[in-house]
Amino acid sequence: MRIPVALIGTTLTLALCSTIATAAQSQTATVRVEVIAAGKPLPGATVSASDAAASSVTDSSGIATLTFTGKSLITAAKDGFRSAAGKVDAAMGPQQHVRLVLTPTSAVLAYTPRTNNVLDEQAVPIEVLDRAHIETGMLRSAGDILTVFNGTPGVRVQTTSPVLGTAVVRIDGLPGRYSRLLFDGVHLFSDRPGGYAPLRIPLMDLDQIEVLRGPAGAFYGSDSPAGSINLLSRKEGPRPAHEILFSQSSRGSSDGAVWMSTPATGPARSWSSTFLASAHRQEEKDVNGDGWSDIPRYARGVVRPRVSWTNHRGKTISGVADVTFEKREGGSAGKREEVETKTADGYMSGQIIRKNGFVLGGAGALFIQSRTRDFSDSRERDRLQTATIEITLSRQEARHTWLGGIASDWYGLRSIDNLPSTYISTRPGMFFHDDFRAAPWLVLSGSVRLDHHNIHGLLLSPRGSALIHDGKWSARFSAGQGYFTPRLLTEEAEAAGLSRLKIVGSAQSLEKETARSVSADLSYKATHGAATFRVFRSQINDPAEVDRATYTLRTQADPLVTHGVQLSGAAREALFSVSGAYAYVKTRGQGGLELPLTPRHSGTIAAGIESDRGRISVETLFTGRQRLVANPYRSTSEPYTLVGVLAEVRFGRWRAFVNADNLRNVRQTRWDPVARPSRDVDGRWTVDAWAPLAGRVVNAGVRIMY
């Protein structure tokens, strides 16, 4: 029987194809897997191939090597991160490379110590306010960051000038000048002690806020003995995003803001950007009809573009520019105060990830502000300029995460009207930080910074922390030392002006202020709730303070000492959530007297319901008695309680909200006038604000997100 030629050909063809396929499947190759998280190498990640039983673990450079056969799926995984995978084919070559990026799951990254570690594994005590918390504050007040700190124990917003409505953020009972305000870890907002920057930062552009308590000089230089507040910008996502907000209040304030993001585009998908623009205005209001404005008039505009570039191989560059114009005025018919502020600032940062796992980074920032302030009988004009530059080198290893660098700060304040405010400060330095995982249950952290100040010489700022964690329980201990280089600008001088200020010696003769702080906290974290108990003590030696009786600035002999206890907790079950906080703070200064405007007792409790259709929440805040100075009506304030309600309804891309603050209509002028019967020695016509002046305020608006 003859076999057809066609059948023989078909059989040979199938056999040849089978042989080629078998050879391809048996072909092996080696793949070099690079695992990245938060822009840095991630050691300790498990890397596996779908066709092999063996796996590998990334080294200190975030690198693992695998051998695979044919086509395979390479997967990288680590606790606290979402796994990532990539496809490889042995036919593409014997040596291949895959880069996998892992993102955190429920774990929150803490950026403030510059190591980008998971918060629960961070020895340095840091409190994080997430995007949900920021959005709640944005609906209450879109133009500033003040309301976002409601419910944060030990963090208090204090009005510095009732006439202009300025305010500072105080940490653990210390004056606001001892806190440092940062943007993406850079000293971008060189704020005055009177509190202008917190009023000019829209919340829409922020993704996370971190509060580091105690001397932060080991991380960010001196001038932060109370702690630092790091504002992290809102980044672009994988798709274009837009958000528009408009709100109007019953007290005559209007807020409008727009935020846009553009994801990486172009052939290389390297460039991305975000853009923020906002406008805010407030009508002047005399709430109690006594002829003195309780709410100042202001108008403000903010523009902030941000641009980023990456080559997707470890090189990144980002830059931010910010321009702000604001004018404020208030007072009575014959006793007016006005301030006009123009600010331009920006920063640029970048990093390069080397093949050996080292990360080289750098950042530079520039801040320029001109201000004209008119009192009823005088004018004060000045120009403030600051600049910061730093270079860092870091690496993540199996048990160590370390970072070192050099930095230099420059600060210049010049008065146009020959006021005693000219001050120049230079501060080059170097720093080193290391997180050491001594055991699965123990993390040790150590930092040190050495600065050279042009007036006060060498400044050594060490800090040490320890984290002990076991399942749901964790405990932290931290101790540090920092410095503050005093200058003429204080909360009192910013409220009253500099023309009447008397100085013992000169700004250069004021002693450097040395701060030492210790703290400990115990935390419990479960699936549906968490609680924290914290104790702390801080002492600032040789503080430069203003004597209100004579309006004289001098270095005081007695130290400024604060200590206290803080409790906080939160719980969530399905749609319901509840949170609460309590703080006991006792701060003593000259002569052992309590620091004015510092309540010993304060607390808050909030409860809410949230679903896909909207949310509603109720918040109650309590403020205890405060010691008062230079007040002809009383020496101790009254305690008071504020109640607020927030509701938001969602209709697809549209969201409508209404917020009612201070429902009980608590006002300081219900007890005493805010205007003084006669002018104070420092020139002020008003007493300090120790309670709200605006009373009940209802705010409503809409958000559009697409």
JSON list of N, CA and C in Angstrom, two decimals, residues 103-161:
[
{"chain": "A", "resi": 103, "resn": "THR", "atom": "N", "xyz": [2.96, 48.68, 46.07]},
{"chain": "A", "resi": 103, "resn": "THR", "atom": "CA", "xyz": [2.31, 49.78, 46.78]},
{"chain": "A", "resi": 103, "resn": "THR", "atom": "C", "xyz": [1.75, 49.27, 48.09]},
{"chain": "A", "resi": 104, "resn": "PRO", "atom": "N", "xyz": [1.72, 50.11, 49.14]},
{"chain": "A", "resi": 104, "resn": "PRO", "atom": "CA", "xyz": [1.21, 49.66, 50.43]},
{"chain": "A", "resi": 104, "resn": "PRO", "atom": "C", "xyz": [-0.27, 49.38, 50.37]},
{"chain": "A", "resi": 105, "resn": "THR", "atom": "N", "xyz": [-0.73, 48.42, 51.18]},
{"chain": "A", "resi": 105, "resn": "THR", "atom": "CA", "xyz": [-2.16, 48.11, 51.28]},
{"chain": "A", "resi": 105, "resn": "THR", "atom": "C", "xyz": [-2.77, 49.01, 52.33]},
{"chain": "A", "resi": 106, "resn": "SER", "atom": "N", "xyz": [-3.20, 48.41, 53.45]},
{"chain": "A", "resi": 106, "resn": "SER", "atom": "CA", "xyz": [-3.76, 49.23, 54.53]},
{"chain": "A", "resi": 106, "resn": "SER", "atom": "C", "xyz": [-2.68, 49.95, 55.30]},
{"chain": "A", "resi": 107, "resn": "ALA", "atom": "N", "xyz": [-1.43, 49.55, 55.10]},
{"chain": "A", "resi": 107, "resn": "ALA", "atom": "CA", "xyz": [-0.33, 50.19, 55.82]},
{"chain": "A", "resi": 107, "resn": "ALA", "atom": "C", "xyz": [-0.14, 51.60, 55.29]},
{"chain": "A", "resi": 108, "resn": "VAL", "atom": "N", "xyz": [0.19, 52.53, 56.19]},
{"chain": "A", "resi": 108, "resn": "VAL", "atom": "CA", "xyz": [0.42, 53.92, 55.84]},
{"chain": "A", "resi": 108, "resn": "VAL", "atom": "C", "xyz": [1.91, 54.17, 55.88]},
{"chain": "A", "resi": 109, "resn": "LEU", "atom": "N", "xyz": [2.44, 54.78, 54.82]},
{"chain": "A", "resi": 109, "resn": "LEU", "atom": "CA", "xyz": [3.85, 55.12, 54.79]},
{"chain": "A", "resi": 109, "resn": "LEU", "atom": "C", "xyz": [4.07, 56.43, 55.52]},
{"chain": "A", "resi": 110, "resn": "ALA", "atom": "N", "xyz": [5.14, 56.50, 56.31]},
{"chain": "A", "resi": 110, "resn": "ALA", "atom": "CA", "xyz": [5.52, 57.72, 57.01]},
{"chain": "A", "resi": 110, "resn": "ALA", "atom": "C", "xyz": [6.74, 58.31, 56.31]},
{"chain": "A", "resi": 111, "resn": "TYR", "atom": "N", "xyz": [6.60, 59.52, 55.77]},
{"chain": "A", "resi": 111, "resn": "TYR", "atom": "CA", "xyz": [7.67, 60.13, 54.98]},
{"chain": "A", "resi": 111, "resn": "TYR", "atom": "C", "xyz": [8.53, 61.09, 55.80]},
{"chain": "A", "resi": 112, "resn": "THR", "atom": "N", "xyz": [8.05, 61.52, 56.96]},
{"chain": "A", "resi": 112, "resn": "THR", "atom": "CA", "xyz": [8.72, 62.58, 57.69]},
{"chain": "A", "resi": 112, "resn": "THR", "atom": "C", "xyz": [10.16, 62.26, 58.06]},
{"chain": "A", "resi": 113, "resn": "PRO", "atom": "N", "xyz": [10.51, 61.05, 58.56]},
{"chain": "A", "resi": 113, "resn": "PRO", "atom": "CA", "xyz": [11.93, 60.78, 58.84]},
{"chain": "A", "resi": 113, "resn": "PRO", "atom": "C", "xyz": [12.75, 60.53, 57.58]},
{"chain": "A", "resi": 114, "resn": "ARG", "atom": "N", "xyz": [12.15, 60.70, 56.39]},
{"chain": "A", "resi": 114, "resn": "ARG", "atom": "CA", "xyz": [12.83, 60.59, 55.10]},
{"chain": "A", "resi": 114, "resn": "ARG", "atom": "C", "xyz": [13.12, 59.16, 54.68]},
{"chain": "A", "resi": 115, "resn": "THR", "atom": "N", "xyz": [12.66, 58.16, 55.44]},
{"chain": "A", "resi": 115, "resn": "THR", "atom": "CA", "xyz": [12.97, 56.78, 55.11]},
{"chain": "A", "resi": 115, "resn": "THR", "atom": "C", "xyz": [11.83, 56.05, 54.44]},
{"chain": "A", "resi": 116, "resn": "ASN", "atom": "N", "xyz": [10.64, 56.65, 54.36]},
{"chain": "A", "resi": 116, "resn": "ASN", "atom": "CA", "xyz": [9.48, 56.06, 53.69]},
{"chain": "A", "resi": 116, "resn": "ASN", "atom": "C", "xyz": [9.14, 54.68, 54.24]},
{"chain": "A", "resi": 117, "resn": "ASN", "atom": "N", "xyz": [9.22, 54.50, 55.55]},
{"chain": "A", "resi": 117, "resn": "ASN", "atom": "CA", "xyz": [8.88, 53.22, 56.16]},
{"chain": "A", "resi": 117, "resn": "ASN", "atom": "C", "xyz": [7.39, 53.17, 56.49]},
{"chain": "A", "resi": 118, "resn": "VAL", "atom": "N", "xyz": [6.87, 51.95, 56.63]},
{"chain": "A", "resi": 118, "resn": "VAL", "atom": "CA", "xyz": [5.49, 51.77, 57.06]},
{"chain": "A", "resi": 118, "resn": "VAL", "atom": "C", "xyz": [5.33, 52.36, 58.46]},
{"chain": "A", "resi": 119, "resn": "LEU", "atom": "N", "xyz": [4.25, 53.10, 58.68]},
{"chain": "A", "resi": 119, "resn": "LEU", "atom": "CA", "xyz": [4.06, 53.83, 59.93]},
{"chain": "A", "resi": 119, "resn": "LEU", "atom": "C", "xyz": [4.12, 52.90, 61.14]},
{"chain": "A", "resi": 120, "resn": "ASP", "atom": "N", "xyz": [3.48, 51.74, 61.05]},
{"chain": "A", "resi": 120, "resn": "ASP", "atom": "CA", "xyz": [3.45, 50.82, 62.19]},
{"chain": "A", "resi": 120, "resn": "ASP", "atom": "C", "xyz": [4.82, 50.23, 62.50]},
{"chain": "A", "resi": 121, "resn": "GLU", "atom": "N", "xyz": [5.78, 50.37, 61.60]},
{"chain": "A", "resi": 121, "resn": "GLU", "atom": "CA", "xyz": [7.13, 49.87, 61.82]},
{"chain": "A", "resi": 121, "resn": "GLU", "atom": "C", "xyz": [8.13, 51.01, 62.01]},
{"chain": "A", "resi": 122, "resn": "GLN", "atom": "N", "xyz": [7.62, 52.21, 62.28]},
{"chain": "A", "resi": 122, "resn": "GLN", "atom": "CA", "xyz": [8.46, 53.39, 62.44]},
{"chain": "A", "resi": 122, "resn": "GLN", "atom": "C", "xyz": [8.66, 53.68, 63.92]},
{"chain": "A", "resi": 123, "resn": "ALA", "atom": "N", "xyz": [9.94, 53.73, 64.35]},
{"chain": "A", "resi": 123, "resn": "ALA", "atom": "CA", "xyz": [10.22, 53.97, 65.77]},
{"chain": "A", "resi": 123, "resn": "ALA", "atom": "C", "xyz": [9.96, 55.41, 66.17]},
{"chain": "A", "resi": 124, "resn": "VAL", "atom": "N", "xyz": [10.21, 56.35, 65.27]},
{"chain": "A", "resi": 124, "resn": "VAL", "atom": "CA", "xyz": [9.96, 57.76, 65.57]},
{"chain": "A", "resi": 124, "resn": "VAL", "atom": "C", "xyz": [8.46, 57.99, 65.66]},
{"chain": "A", "resi": 125, "resn": "PRO", "atom": "N", "xyz": [7.96, 58.57, 66.76]},
{"chain": "A", "resi": 125, "resn": "PRO", "atom": "CA", "xyz": [6.50, 58.76, 66.91]},
{"chain": "A", "resi": 125, "resn": "PRO", "atom": "C", "xyz": [5.96, 59.81, 65.95]},
{"chain": "A", "resi": 126, "resn": "ILE", "atom": "N", "xyz": [5.09, 59.39, 65.06]},
{"chain": "A", "resi": 126, "resn": "ILE", "atom": "CA", "xyz": [4.51, 60.27, 64.05]},
{"chain": "A", "resi": 126, "resn": "ILE", "atom": "C", "xyz": [3.01, 60.03, 64.00]},
{"chain": "A", "resi": 127, "resn": "GLU", "atom": "N", "xyz": [2.25, 61.10, 63.91]},
{"chain": "A", "resi": 127, "resn": "GLU", "atom": "CA", "xyz": [0.80, 60.99, 63.75]},
{"chain": "A", "resi": 127, "resn": "GLU", "atom": "C", "xyz": [0.44, 61.42, 62.34]},
{"chain": "A", "resi": 128, "resn": "VAL", "atom": "N", "xyz": [-0.34, 60.60, 61.63]},
{"chain": "A", "resi": 128, "resn": "VAL", "atom": "CA", "xyz": [-0.68, 60.85, 60.24]},
{"chain": "A", "resi": 128, "resn": "VAL", "atom": "C", "xyz": [-2.16, 61.20, 60.12]},
{"chain": "A", "resi": 129, "resn": "LEU", "atom": "N", "xyz": [-2.44, 62.31, 59.44]},
{"chain": "A", "resi": 129, "resn": "LEU", "atom": "CA", "xyz": [-3.80, 62.70, 59.08]},
{"chain": "A", "resi": 129, "resn": "LEU", "atom": "C", "xyz": [-3.97, 62.38, 57.61]},
{"chain": "A", "resi": 130, "resn": "ASP", "atom": "N", "xyz": [-4.85, 61.42, 57.28]},
{"chain": "A", "resi": 130, "resn": "ASP", "atom": "CA", "xyz": [-4.94, 60.93, 55.92]},
{"chain": "A", "resi": 130, "resn": "ASP", "atom": "C", "xyz": [-5.85, 61.82, 55.07]},
{"chain": "A", "resi": 131, "resn": "ARG", "atom": "N", "xyz": [-6.04, 61.40, 53.81]},
{"chain": "A", "resi": 131, "resn": "ARG", "atom": "CA", "xyz": [-6.81, 62.19, 52.86]},
{"chain": "A", "resi": 131, "resn": "ARG", "atom": "C", "xyz": [-8.26, 62.34, 53.31]},
{"chain": "A", "resi": 132, "resn": "ALA", "atom": "N", "xyz": [-8.85, 61.31, 53.90]},
{"chain": "A", "resi": 132, "resn": "ALA", "atom": "CA", "xyz": [-10.24, 61.41, 54.37]},
{"chain": "A", "resi": 132, "resn": "ALA", "atom": "C", "xyz": [-10.36, 62.49, 55.44]},
{"chain": "A", "resi": 133, "resn": "HIS", "atom": "N", "xyz": [-9.40, 62.57, 56.34]},
{"chain": "A", "resi": 133, "resn": "HIS", "atom": "CA", "xyz": [-9.41, 63.60, 57.38]},
{"chain": "A", "resi": 133, "resn": "HIS", "atom": "C", "xyz": [-9.25, 64.99, 56.75]},
{"chain": "A", "resi": 134, "resn": "ILE", "atom": "N", "xyz": [-8.38, 65.07, 55.74]},
{"chain": "A", "resi": 134, "resn": "ILE", "atom": "CA", "xyz": [-8.16, 66.35, 55.06]},
{"chain": "A", "resi": 134, "resn": "ILE", "atom": "C", "xyz": [-9.42, 66.81, 54.34]},
{"chain": "A", "resi": 135, "resn": "GLU", "atom": "N", "xyz": [-10.13, 65.88, 53.70]},
{"chain": "A", "resi": 135, "resn": "GLU", "atom": "CA", "xyz": [-11.36, 66.25, 52.99]},
{"chain": "A", "resi": 135, "resn": "GLU", "atom": "C", "xyz": [-12.41, 66.79, 53.96]},
{"chain": "A", "resi": 136, "resn": "THR", "atom": "N", "xyz": [-12.50, 66.20, 55.14]},
{"chain": "A", "resi": 136, "resn": "THR", "atom": "CA", "xyz": [-13.45, 66.71, 56.14]},
{"chain": "A", "resi": 136, "resn": "THR", "atom": "C", "xyz": [-13.11, 68.14, 56.52]},
{"chain": "A", "resi": 137, "resn": "GLY", "atom": "N", "xyz": [-11.82, 68.42, 56.74]},
{"chain": "A", "resi": 137, "resn": "GLY", "atom": "CA", "xyz": [-11.42, 69.79, 57.04]},
{"chain": "A", "resi": 137, "resn": "GLY", "atom": "C", "xyz": [-11.66, 70.73, 55.88]},
{"chain": "A", "resi": 138, "resn": "MET", "atom": "N", "xyz": [-11.51, 70.23, 54.65]},
{"chain": "A", "resi": 138, "resn": "MET", "atom": "CA", "xyz": [-11.71, 71.07, 53.47]},
{"chain": "A", "resi": 138, "resn": "MET", "atom": "C", "xyz": [-13.15, 71.53, 53.34]},
{"chain": "A", "resi": 139, "resn": "LEU", "atom": "N", "xyz": [-14.10, 70.68, 53.72]},
{"chain": "A", "resi": 139, "resn": "LEU", "atom": "CA", "xyz": [-15.51, 71.07, 53.65]},
{"chain": "A", "resi": 139, "resn": "LEU", "atom": "C", "xyz": [-15.85, 72.10, 54.71]},
{"chain": "A", "resi": 140, "resn": "ARG", "atom": "N", "xyz": [-15.09, 72.12, 55.79]},
{"chain": "A", "resi": 140, "resn": "ARG", "atom": "CA", "xyz": [-15.33, 73.12, 56.84]},
{"chain": "A", "resi": 140, "resn": "ARG", "atom": "C", "xyz": [-14.68, 74.46, 56.49]},
{"chain": "A", "resi": 141, "resn": "SER", "atom": "N", "xyz": [-13.48, 74.39, 55.91]},
{"chain": "A", "resi": 141, "resn": "SER", "atom": "CA", "xyz": [-12.76, 75.62, 55.54]},
{"chain": "A", "resi": 141, "resn": "SER", "atom": "C", "xyz": [-11.79, 75.27, 54.42]},
{"chain": "A", "resi": 142, "resn": "ALA", "atom": "N", "xyz": [-12.12, 75.66, 53.20]},
{"chain": "A", "resi": 142, "resn": "ALA", "atom": "CA", "xyz": [-11.34, 75.23, 52.04]},
{"chain": "A", "resi": 142, "resn": "ALA", "atom": "C", "xyz": [-10.05, 76.01, 51.87]},
{"chain": "A", "resi": 143, "resn": "GLY", "atom": "N", "xyz": [-9.93, 77.17, 52.50]},
{"chain": "A", "resi": 143, "resn": "GLY", "atom": "CA", "xyz": [-8.79, 78.04, 52.22]},
{"chain": "A", "resi": 143, "resn": "GLY", "atom": "C", "xyz": [-7.62, 77.93, 53.15]},
{"chain": "A", "resi": 144, "resn": "ASP", "atom": "N", "xyz": [-7.72, 77.16, 54.24]},
{"chain": "A", "resi": 144, "resn": "ASP", "atom": "CA", "xyz": [-6.62, 77.07, 55.19]},
{"chain": "A", "resi": 144, "resn": "ASP", "atom": "C", "xyz": [-6.58, 75.67, 55.78]},
{"chain": "A", "resi": 145, "resn": "ILE", "atom": "N", "xyz": [-5.53, 75.41, 56.59]},
{"chain": "A", "resi": 145, "resn": "ILE", "atom": "CA", "xyz": [-5.32, 74.07, 57.16]},
{"chain": "A", "resi": 145, "resn": "ILE", "atom": "C", "xyz": [-5.70, 74.00, 58.63]},
{"chain": "A", "resi": 146, "resn": "LEU", "atom": "N", "xyz": [-6.32, 75.03, 59.17]},
{"chain": "A", "resi": 146, "resn": "LEU", "atom": "CA", "xyz": [-6.50, 75.10, 60.62]},
{"chain": "A", "resi": 146, "resn": "LEU", "atom": "C", "xyz": [-7.50, 74.06, 61.14]},
{"chain": "A", "resi": 147, "resn": "THR", "atom": "N", "xyz": [-8.65, 73.90, 60.47]},
{"chain": "A", "resi": 147, "resn": "THR", "atom": "CA", "xyz": [-9.68, 73.01, 61.00]},
{"chain": "A", "resi": 147, "resn": "THR", "atom": "C", "xyz": [-9.27, 71.54, 60.93]},
{"chain": "A", "resi": 148, "resn": "VAL", "atom": "N", "xyz": [-8.27, 71.20, 60.13]},
{"chain": "A", "resi": 148, "resn": "VAL", "atom": "CA", "xyz": [-7.88, 69.80, 59.99]},
{"chain": "A", "resi": 148, "resn": "VAL", "atom": "C", "xyz": [-7.28, 69.25, 61.28]},
{"chain": "A", "resi": 149, "resn": "PHE", "atom": "N", "xyz": [-6.83, 70.14, 62.18]},
{"chain": "A", "resi": 149, "resn": "PHE", "atom": "CA", "xyz": [-6.21, 69.68, 63.42]},
{"chain": "A", "resi": 149, "resn": "PHE", "atom": "C", "xyz": [-7.22, 69.47, 64.55]},
{"chain": "A", "resi": 150, "resn": "ASN", "atom": "N", "xyz": [-8.50, 69.70, 64.29]},
{"chain": "A", "resi": 150, "resn": "ASN", "atom": "CA", "xyz": [-9.51, 69.38, 65.29]},
{"chain": "A", "resi": 150, "resn": "ASN", "atom": "C", "xyz": [-9.47, 67.89, 65.59]},
{"chain": "A", "resi": 151, "resn": "GLY", "atom": "N", "xyz": [-9.39, 67.55, 66.84]},
{"chain": "A", "resi": 151, "resn": "GLY", "atom": "CA", "xyz": [-9.35, 66.15, 67.22]},
{"chain": "A", "resi": 151, "resn": "GLY", "atom": "C", "xyz": [-7.96, 65.57, 67.34]},
{"chain": "A", "resi": 152, "resn": "THR", "atom": "N", "xyz": [-6.93, 66.34, 67.01]},
{"chain": "A", "resi": 152, "resn": "THR", "atom": "CA", "xyz": [-5.55, 65.87, 67.17]},
{"chain": "A", "resi": 152, "resn": "THR", "atom": "C", "xyz": [-5.07, 66.26, 68.56]},
{"chain": "A", "resi": 153, "resn": "PRO", "atom": "N", "xyz": [-4.89, 65.32, 69.47]},
{"chain": "A", "resi": 153, "resn": "PRO", "atom": "CA", "xyz": [-4.55, 65.67, 70.86]},
{"chain": "A", "resi": 153, "resn": "PRO", "atom": "C", "xyz": [-3.21, 66.38, 70.95]},
{"chain": "A", "resi": 154, "resn": "GLY", "atom": "N", "xyz": [-3.17, 67.45, 71.74]},
{"chain": "A", "resi": 154, "resn": "GLY", "atom": "CA", "xyz": [-1.94, 68.19, 71.94]},
{"chain": "A", "resi": 154, "resn": "GLY", "atom": "C", "xyz": [-1.60, 69.18, 70.85]},
{"chain": "A", "resi": 155, "resn": "VAL", "atom": "N", "xyz": [-2.38, 69.22, 69.77]},
{"chain": "A", "resi": 155, "resn": "VAL", "atom": "CA", "xyz": [-2.16, 70.19, 68.69]},
{"chain": "A", "resi": 155, "resn": "VAL", "atom": "C", "xyz": [-3.30, 71.20, 68.75]},
{"chain": "A", "resi": 156, "resn": "ARG", "atom": "N", "xyz": [-2.95, 72.46, 68.95]},
{"chain": "A", "resi": 156, "resn": "ARG", "atom": "CA", "xyz": [-3.96, 73.48, 69.19]},
{"chain": "A", "resi": 156, "resn": "ARG", "atom": "C", "xyz": [-3.74, 74.66, 68.25]},
{"chain": "A", "resi": 157, "resn": "VAL", "atom": "N", "xyz": [-4.83, 75.17, 67.70]},
{"chain": "A", "resi": 157, "resn": "VAL", "atom": "CA", "xyz": [-4.79, 76.37, 66.87]},
{"chain": "A", "resi": 157, "resn": "VAL", "atom": "C", "xyz": [-5.09, 77.57, 67.75]},
{"chain": "A", "resi": 158, "resn": "GLN", "atom": "N", "xyz": [-4.18, 78.55, 67.77]},
{"chain": "A", "resi": 158, "resn": "GLN", "atom": "CA", "xyz": [-4.33, 79.71, 68.63]},
{"chain": "A", "resi": 158, "resn": "GLN", "atom": "C", "xyz": [-4.34, 80.99, 67.80]},
{"chain": "A", "resi": 159, "resn": "THR", "atom": "N", "xyz": [-5.38, 81.81, 67.97]},
{"chain": "A", "resi": 159, "resn": "THR", "atom": "CA", "xyz": [-5.45, 83.11, 67.30]},
{"chain": "A", "resi": 159, "resn": "THR", "atom": "C", "xyz": [-4.41, 84.04, 67.89]},
{"chain": "A", "resi": 160, "resn": "THR", "atom": "N", "xyz": [-3.64, 84.70, 67.03]},
{"chain": "A", "resi": 160, "resn": "THR", "atom": "CA", "xyz": [-2.60, 85.62, 67.51]},
{"chain": "A", "resi": 160, "resn": "THR", "atom": "C", "xyz": [-3.03, 87.08, 67.41]},
{"chain": "A", "resi": 161, "resn": "SER", "atom": "N", "xyz": [-3.87, 87.42, 66.42]},
{"chain": "A", "resi": 161, "resn": "SER", "atom": "CA", "xyz": [-4.33, 88.79, 66.26]},
{"chain": "A", "resi": 161, "resn": "SER", "atom": "C", "xyz": [-5.83, 88.78, 65.99]}
]
